[in-house]
CSV table of C-alpha atoms in Angstrom, one decimal:
chain,number,residue,atom,x,y,z
A,14,MET,CA,-32.3,48.9,29.8
A,15,ALA,CA,-31.7,47.5,26.4
A,16,ASP,CA,-33.3,49.3,23.6
A,17,ALA,CA,-36.0,47.3,21.6
A,18,ALA,CA,-34.1,47.9,18.4
A,19,LEU,CA,-31.2,45.8,19.7
A,20,PHE,CA,-33.4,42.8,20.0
A,21,GLU,CA,-34.7,43.2,16.5
A,22,PHE,CA,-31.1,43.5,15.1
A,23,LEU,CA,-30.0,40.5,17.1
A,24,HIS,CA,-33.0,38.5,16.0
A,25,THR,CA,-32.4,39.3,12.3
A,26,GLU,CA,-28.7,38.3,12.6
A,27,MET,CA,-29.6,35.1,14.4
A,28,VAL,CA,-32.0,34.1,11.7
A,29,ALA,CA,-29.3,34.8,9.1
A,30,GLU,CA,-26.5,33.0,10.9
A,31,LEU,CA,-28.3,30.0,12.5
A,32,GLY,CA,-30.4,29.6,9.4
A,33,ALA,CA,-27.3,29.2,7.3
A,34,HIS,CA,-25.4,27.1,9.8
A,35,HIS,CA,-28.1,24.6,10.5
A,36,SER,CA,-29.6,24.0,7.1
A,37,ASP,CA,-28.4,21.6,4.5
A,38,PRO,CA,-29.6,21.5,0.9
A,39,GLY,CA,-31.8,18.4,1.6
A,40,PRO,CA,-35.5,18.7,2.5
A,41,GLY,CA,-34.7,18.3,6.3
A,42,GLY,CA,-32.4,21.3,6.3
A,43,GLN,CA,-34.7,24.2,6.8
A,44,LYS,CA,-36.6,22.3,9.4
A,45,MET,CA,-33.5,21.8,11.5
A,46,SER,CA,-32.7,25.5,11.5
A,47,LEU,CA,-36.3,26.4,12.4
A,48,SER,CA,-36.2,24.0,15.3
A,49,VAL,CA,-33.0,25.5,16.6
A,50,LEU,CA,-34.5,29.0,16.5
A,51,GLU,CA,-37.8,27.7,18.1
A,52,GLY,CA,-35.8,26.0,20.8
A,53,MET,CA,-34.0,29.3,21.7
A,54,GLY,CA,-37.2,31.1,21.8
A,55,PHE,CA,-38.6,28.5,24.1
A,56,ARG,CA,-35.8,28.9,26.6
A,57,VAL,CA,-36.2,32.7,26.5
A,58,GLY,CA,-40.0,32.4,26.9
A,59,GLN,CA,-39.4,30.2,29.9
A,60,ALA,CA,-36.9,32.6,31.4
A,61,LEU,CA,-39.3,35.6,30.9
A,62,GLY,CA,-42.1,33.6,32.4
A,63,GLU,CA,-40.1,32.7,35.4
A,64,ARG,CA,-39.4,36.3,36.2
A,65,LEU,CA,-43.1,37.2,36.6
A,66,PRO,CA,-44.2,37.9,40.1
A,67,GLN,CA,-46.6,35.5,41.7
A,68,GLU,CA,-49.6,37.8,41.5
A,69,THR,CA,-49.4,37.9,37.8
A,70,LEU,CA,-49.5,34.1,37.7
A,71,ALA,CA,-52.8,33.9,39.5
A,72,PHE,CA,-54.9,33.4,36.4
A,73,ARG,CA,-58.3,31.8,36.7
A,74,GLU,CA,-58.8,30.5,33.2
A,75,GLU,CA,-56.9,29.4,30.2
A,76,LEU,CA,-58.4,32.3,28.3
A,77,ASP,CA,-56.9,34.8,30.8
A,78,ILE,CA,-53.5,33.4,30.1
A,79,LEU,CA,-53.9,33.8,26.4
A,80,LYS,CA,-55.1,37.4,26.9
A,81,PHE,CA,-52.0,38.0,29.0
A,82,LEU,CA,-49.8,36.8,26.1
A,83,CYS,CA,-51.7,39.0,23.7
A,84,ARG,CA,-51.4,42.1,25.9
A,85,ASP,CA,-48.7,42.1,28.4
A,86,LEU,CA,-46.2,39.7,26.8
A,87,TRP,CA,-46.6,41.2,23.3
A,88,VAL,CA,-46.2,44.8,24.6
A,89,ALA,CA,-43.1,43.8,26.5
A,90,VAL,CA,-41.5,42.1,23.6
A,91,PHE,CA,-42.9,44.0,20.6
A,92,GLN,CA,-44.2,47.3,22.1
A,93,LYS,CA,-47.7,46.6,20.8
A,94,GLN,CA,-50.6,44.4,21.5
A,95,MET,CA,-51.7,41.5,19.5
A,96,ASP,CA,-54.4,42.7,17.1
A,97,SER,CA,-56.9,39.8,17.5
A,98,LEU,CA,-57.4,36.7,19.5
A,99,ARG,CA,-59.9,34.0,18.4
A,100,THR,CA,-60.7,30.6,19.9
A,101,ASN,CA,-62.8,27.7,19.3
A,102,HIS,CA,-63.2,27.3,23.1
A,103,GLN,CA,-61.8,23.8,22.7
A,104,GLY,CA,-58.1,24.5,23.2
A,105,THR,CA,-57.2,26.1,19.9
A,106,TYR,CA,-56.4,29.8,19.8
A,107,VAL,CA,-55.4,32.0,16.8
A,108,LEU,CA,-53.5,35.2,17.6
A,109,GLN,CA,-53.2,37.6,14.8
A,110,ASP,CA,-50.7,40.4,14.4
A,111,ASN,CA,-51.4,42.7,11.5
A,112,SER,CA,-48.0,44.3,11.5
A,113,PHE,CA,-45.6,41.9,13.1
A,114,PRO,CA,-42.5,43.9,13.9
A,115,LEU,CA,-40.1,41.2,13.0
A,116,LEU,CA,-41.6,41.1,9.5
A,117,ILE,CA,-42.0,44.8,9.0
A,118,ARG,CA,-38.5,45.5,7.8
A,119,MET,CA,-39.1,43.0,5.0
A,120,ALA,CA,-41.2,44.1,2.0
A,121,SER,CA,-44.9,43.8,2.4
A,122,GLY,CA,-47.2,41.6,0.4
A,123,LEU,CA,-46.1,38.3,-1.1
A,124,GLN,CA,-42.5,38.9,-1.7
A,125,TYR,CA,-40.3,37.0,0.8
A,126,LEU,CA,-43.2,34.8,1.8
A,127,GLU,CA,-40.8,31.8,1.7
A,128,GLU,CA,-38.4,33.5,4.1
A,129,ALA,CA,-41.1,34.4,6.6
A,130,PRO,CA,-41.2,31.2,8.6
A,131,LYS,CA,-37.6,31.7,9.6
A,132,PHE,CA,-38.6,35.0,11.1
A,133,LEU,CA,-41.4,33.5,13.1
A,134,ALA,CA,-39.7,30.4,14.6
A,135,PHE,CA,-38.1,32.2,17.6
A,136,THR,CA,-41.4,33.9,18.5
A,137,CYS,CA,-43.4,30.6,18.3
A,138,GLY,CA,-40.9,29.2,20.8
A,139,LEU,CA,-41.2,32.3,23.0
A,140,LEU,CA,-45.0,31.8,23.2
A,141,ARG,CA,-44.6,28.1,23.9
A,142,GLY,CA,-42.0,28.7,26.6
A,143,THR,CA,-44.0,31.3,28.5
A,144,LEU,CA,-47.1,29.1,28.3
A,145,CYS,CA,-45.0,26.3,29.7
A,146,ILE,CA,-44.0,28.2,32.8
A,147,LEU,CA,-47.6,29.2,33.2
A,148,GLY,CA,-48.5,25.6,33.4
A,149,ILE,CA,-49.7,25.0,29.8
A,150,LYS,CA,-48.3,22.5,27.4
A,151,SER,CA,-48.8,23.7,23.8
A,152,LEU,CA,-47.9,23.5,20.2
A,153,VAL,CA,-47.3,26.8,18.6
A,154,THR,CA,-47.1,27.4,14.8
A,155,ALA,CA,-47.2,30.5,12.7
A,156,SER,CA,-48.5,31.3,9.2
A,157,VAL,CA,-48.2,34.2,7.0
A,158,ALA,CA,-50.6,34.9,4.1
A,159,SER,CA,-49.3,38.3,3.3
A,160,LEU,CA,-46.5,40.3,5.1
A,161,PRO,CA,-46.5,41.8,7.6
A,162,THR,CA,-49.6,40.1,8.9
A,163,CYS,CA,-49.1,36.8,10.6
A,164,LYS,CA,-51.1,34.4,12.7
A,165,PHE,CA,-49.9,32.3,15.6
A,166,GLN,CA,-51.8,29.2,16.3
A,167,VAL,CA,-51.7,27.8,19.8
A,168,VAL,CA,-53.0,24.4,20.4
A,169,ILE,CA,-53.2,23.3,24.0
A,170,GLN,CA,-52.0,19.8,24.6
A,171,LYS,CA,-54.1,17.9,27.1
A,172,THR,CA,-51.9,15.6,29.1
B,21,MET,CA,-55.3,51.7,39.1
B,22,SER,CA,-52.6,49.6,40.7
B,23,ARG,CA,-53.3,46.8,38.2
B,24,GLN,CA,-52.4,49.2,35.4
B,25,ALA,CA,-49.2,50.2,37.1
B,26,ASN,CA,-48.3,46.6,37.7
B,27,ARG,CA,-48.8,45.9,34.0
B,28,GLY,CA,-46.5,48.7,33.0
B,29,THR,CA,-43.7,47.7,35.3
B,30,GLU,CA,-43.9,44.1,34.2
B,31,SER,CA,-43.7,45.0,30.6
B,32,LYS,CA,-40.7,47.2,31.1
B,33,LYS,CA,-38.9,44.7,33.1
B,34,MET,CA,-39.6,41.9,30.6
B,35,SER,CA,-38.5,44.0,27.7
B,36,SER,CA,-35.2,45.0,29.2
B,37,GLU,CA,-34.4,41.4,29.9
B,38,LEU,CA,-35.5,40.2,26.5
B,39,PHE,CA,-32.2,41.2,24.8
B,40,THR,CA,-30.1,39.9,27.6
B,41,LEU,CA,-31.9,36.5,27.7
B,42,THR,CA,-31.9,36.2,23.9
B,43,TYR,CA,-28.2,37.0,23.8
B,44,GLY,CA,-27.6,34.3,26.4
B,45,ALA,CA,-29.5,31.8,24.4
B,46,LEU,CA,-27.5,32.7,21.3
B,47,VAL,CA,-24.1,32.2,23.1
B,48,THR,CA,-25.4,28.9,24.5
B,49,GLN,CA,-26.4,27.7,21.0
B,50,LEU,CA,-23.0,28.8,19.5
B,51,CYS,CA,-21.2,26.9,22.2
B,52,LYS,CA,-23.1,23.8,21.1
B,53,ASP,CA,-22.4,24.5,17.5
B,54,TYR,CA,-18.7,25.2,17.6
B,55,GLU,CA,-16.1,22.9,19.1
B,56,ASN,CA,-14.0,25.6,20.8
B,57,ASP,CA,-14.3,29.0,22.5
B,58,GLU,CA,-12.1,30.7,19.8
B,59,ASP,CA,-14.6,29.8,17.1
B,60,VAL,CA,-17.5,31.1,19.2
B,61,ASN,CA,-15.6,34.3,19.8
B,62,LYS,CA,-15.0,34.7,16.1
B,63,GLN,CA,-18.7,34.0,15.4
B,64,LEU,CA,-19.9,36.5,17.9
B,65,ASP,CA,-17.5,39.1,16.4
B,66,LYS,CA,-18.8,38.4,12.9
B,67,MET,CA,-22.4,38.6,13.9
B,68,GLY,CA,-21.7,41.8,15.8
B,69,TYR,CA,-20.0,43.3,12.8
B,70,ASN,CA,-23.1,42.5,10.6
B,71,ILE,CA,-25.3,44.1,13.3
B,72,GLY,CA,-23.0,47.1,13.6
B,73,VAL,CA,-23.1,48.0,9.9
B,74,ARG,CA,-26.9,48.2,10.1
B,75,LEU,CA,-27.1,49.7,13.6
B,76,ILE,CA,-25.2,52.7,12.6
B,77,GLU,CA,-28.0,53.9,10.3
B,78,ASP,CA,-30.5,53.5,13.1
B,79,PHE,CA,-28.1,55.4,15.5
B,80,LEU,CA,-27.5,58.3,13.1
B,81,ALA,CA,-31.2,58.6,12.4
B,82,ARG,CA,-32.2,58.7,16.0
B,83,SER,CA,-29.4,60.5,17.7
B,84,ASN,CA,-28.9,63.5,15.4
B,85,VAL,CA,-25.1,63.6,16.1
B,86,GLY,CA,-23.1,65.3,13.4
B,87,ARG,CA,-19.8,64.1,12.0
B,88,CYS,CA,-17.1,63.6,14.6
B,89,HIS,CA,-13.9,65.6,13.9
B,90,ASP,CA,-11.5,63.4,15.8
B,91,PHE,CA,-11.2,60.2,17.7
B,92,ARG,CA,-11.8,61.9,21.1
B,93,GLU,CA,-15.2,63.1,19.9
B,94,THR,CA,-16.0,59.6,18.6
B,95,ALA,CA,-15.2,58.2,22.0
B,96,ASP,CA,-17.5,60.6,23.7
B,97,VAL,CA,-20.3,59.9,21.3
B,98,ILE,CA,-19.9,56.1,21.7
B,99,ALA,CA,-19.9,56.3,25.5
B,100,LYS,CA,-22.4,59.0,26.1
B,101,VAL,CA,-24.9,58.7,23.3
B,102,ALA,CA,-24.6,55.2,21.7
B,103,PHE,CA,-24.2,53.0,24.8
B,104,LYS,CA,-26.8,55.1,26.6
B,105,MET,CA,-29.3,54.8,23.8
B,106,TYR,CA,-28.9,51.1,23.2
B,107,LEU,CA,-27.9,49.6,26.5
B,108,GLY,CA,-28.9,52.2,29.0
B,109,ILE,CA,-25.4,52.6,30.5
B,110,THR,CA,-22.7,55.2,30.1
B,111,PRO,CA,-19.3,53.8,30.2
B,112,SER,CA,-16.4,56.1,31.1
B,113,VAL,CA,-13.7,56.9,28.6
B,114,THR,CA,-10.2,56.6,30.0
B,115,ASN,CA,-6.6,55.6,29.5
B,116,TRP,CA,-5.9,57.6,26.4
B,117,SER,CA,-2.7,56.7,24.6
B,118,PRO,CA,-0.2,59.6,24.2
B,119,ALA,CA,-0.9,59.6,20.5
B,120,GLY,CA,-4.6,59.8,21.0
B,121,ASP,CA,-5.3,56.8,19.0
B,122,GLU,CA,-6.3,54.4,21.7
B,123,PHE,CA,-8.7,54.6,24.6
B,124,SER,CA,-10.7,52.4,27.0
B,125,LEU,CA,-14.3,52.1,27.7
B,126,ILE,CA,-14.9,51.1,31.3
B,127,LEU,CA,-18.3,49.5,32.0
B,128,GLU,CA,-19.1,49.3,35.7
B,129,ASN,CA,-21.8,46.8,34.9
B,130,ASN,CA,-22.4,45.1,31.7
B,131,PRO,CA,-26.1,44.5,31.0
B,132,LEU,CA,-25.3,41.5,28.8
B,133,VAL,CA,-24.0,39.5,31.7
B,134,ASP,CA,-27.0,39.8,34.0
B,135,PHE,CA,-27.8,36.2,35.2
B,136,VAL,CA,-24.7,34.8,33.5
B,137,GLU,CA,-21.9,32.7,35.0
B,138,LEU,CA,-19.2,31.2,32.8
B,139,PRO,CA,-18.9,27.5,33.3
B,140,ASP,CA,-15.4,26.2,34.0
B,141,ASN,CA,-14.8,24.6,30.6
B,142,HIS,CA,-15.3,27.9,28.8
B,143,SER,CA,-12.4,30.0,30.2
B,144,SER,CA,-11.4,31.4,26.8
B,145,LEU,CA,-14.9,32.5,25.9
B,146,ILE,CA,-15.3,36.2,25.4
B,147,TYR,CA,-19.0,36.2,26.3
B,148,SER,CA,-19.8,39.8,25.2
B,149,ASN,CA,-17.7,39.7,22.0
B,150,LEU,CA,-20.7,40.7,20.0
B,151,LEU,CA,-20.1,44.2,21.3
B,152,CYS,CA,-16.7,44.4,19.8
B,153,GLY,CA,-18.0,43.4,16.4
B,154,VAL,CA,-20.8,46.0,16.6
B,155,LEU,CA,-18.3,48.7,17.4
B,156,ARG,CA,-16.1,47.7,14.6
B,157,GLY,CA,-18.9,47.4,12.0
B,158,ALA,CA,-20.6,50.6,12.9
B,159,LEU,CA,-17.4,52.7,12.9
B,160,GLU,CA,-16.3,51.2,9.6
B,161,MET,CA,-19.5,52.6,8.1
B,162,VAL,CA,-18.4,56.1,9.1
B,163,GLN,CA,-15.0,55.6,7.6
B,164,MET,CA,-13.0,54.5,10.6
B,165,ALA,CA,-11.1,51.2,10.8
B,166,VAL,CA,-10.8,50.3,14.4
B,167,GLU,CA,-9.9,47.4,16.6
B,168,ALA,CA,-12.1,46.7,19.7
B,169,LYS,CA,-11.3,44.1,22.3
B,170,PHE,CA,-12.1,43.2,25.9
B,171,VAL,CA,-9.1,43.6,28.2
B,172,GLN,CA,-11.0,43.1,31.5
B,173,ASP,CA,-14.2,41.2,32.1
B,174,THR,CA,-16.3,41.0,35.3
B,175,LEU,CA,-17.3,37.5,34.2
B,176,LYS,CA,-13.8,36.4,34.6
B,177,GLY,CA,-13.4,37.9,38.0
B,178,ASP,CA,-12.1,41.4,37.1
B,179,GLY,CA,-13.5,44.4,38.9
B,180,VAL,CA,-14.8,46.1,35.8
B,181,THR,CA,-15.4,45.4,32.2
B,182,GLU,CA,-13.0,47.2,29.9
B,183,ILE,CA,-13.1,47.5,26.1
B,184,ARG,CA,-9.9,48.8,24.5
B,185,MET,CA,-10.5,50.7,21.3
B,186,ARG,CA,-7.7,51.4,18.8
B,187,PHE,CA,-7.9,53.6,15.8
B,188,ILE,CA,-6.2,51.9,12.8
B,189,ARG,CA,-6.8,54.2,9.9
B,190,ARG,CA,-9.3,56.4,8.2
B,191,ILE,CA,-11.1,54.5,5.4
B,192,GLU,CA,-11.1,56.8,2.3
B,193,ASP,CA,-14.0,56.7,0.0
B,194,ASN,CA,-13.0,55.0,-3.2
B,195,LEU,CA,-13.6,57.3,-6.1
B,196,PRO,CA,-13.1,56.0,-9.6
B,197,ALA,CA,-9.9,57.3,-11.2
B,198,GLY,CA,-10.2,60.6,-12.9
B,199,GLU,CA,-13.2,61.8,-10.8
B,200,GLU,CA,-13.0,64.3,-8.0
């Protein structure tokens, strides 16, 4: 079984490498590298979701699925639960992690705030991918006010 | 009660697959970014090296192994402690050269290649090349210049996966002239 630290090391290196390779100095640059990372996270999220046994997938409500992400998925990926889940009961959810492991190694507070989005892109995709397999189309974005706390916003797309 | 147990097993399974799946996504992306397999191999090696130079600190902090006195000890630590800690497998150490400066790590199964099949047009791809970079980078931080390369690969139809490790030289600390 692969140790959790390996994923963190790999993720950090991916951000450094793909971030450099895919950005250009123009304004579109960073966006391109973020979408590459997000896309990879999406595929991994789908693959993780596909491996869940059928019983786990028998959710009754949308909220149950979000709770599953906050508890089971987060524990599997980050060895901790999400710290809070809020919703407007109209398809928008805000998941808050007060000490997001992929941001922990960076200084806390406001330093590196500009760098933070690159470290969140993969995870946004991961959430979006798992939701996709669970039958939910969504848009997932993340914001950081102060490291290492971050919020993931999940907006359910009604088809 | 059983719901709790299910939750635990699911988490464990997902977390062990996370690295493998992420690595697969990385290799897929690199194959898109680079024209040929050789460039992907180089990129994987470089990324592995960057990981290795940081991983060694994590390893030394968590494993409590002391300084290795020779290459044989190093080989044992790599196989029995490091691989076990990070990948949950214990490769065997074999095929020592007479001079004691080369050995092979034999992996019966390689966790990185679960669920992976190489497509036909990527026959030169060394899928797990990140591992070679990691070994090289980590050992460099403990003053050993080594070469690591795959000589057998189950992905290519071989029976086992074999990494050949070669000791090149000891890296001396650079002291400024006149200091001891």
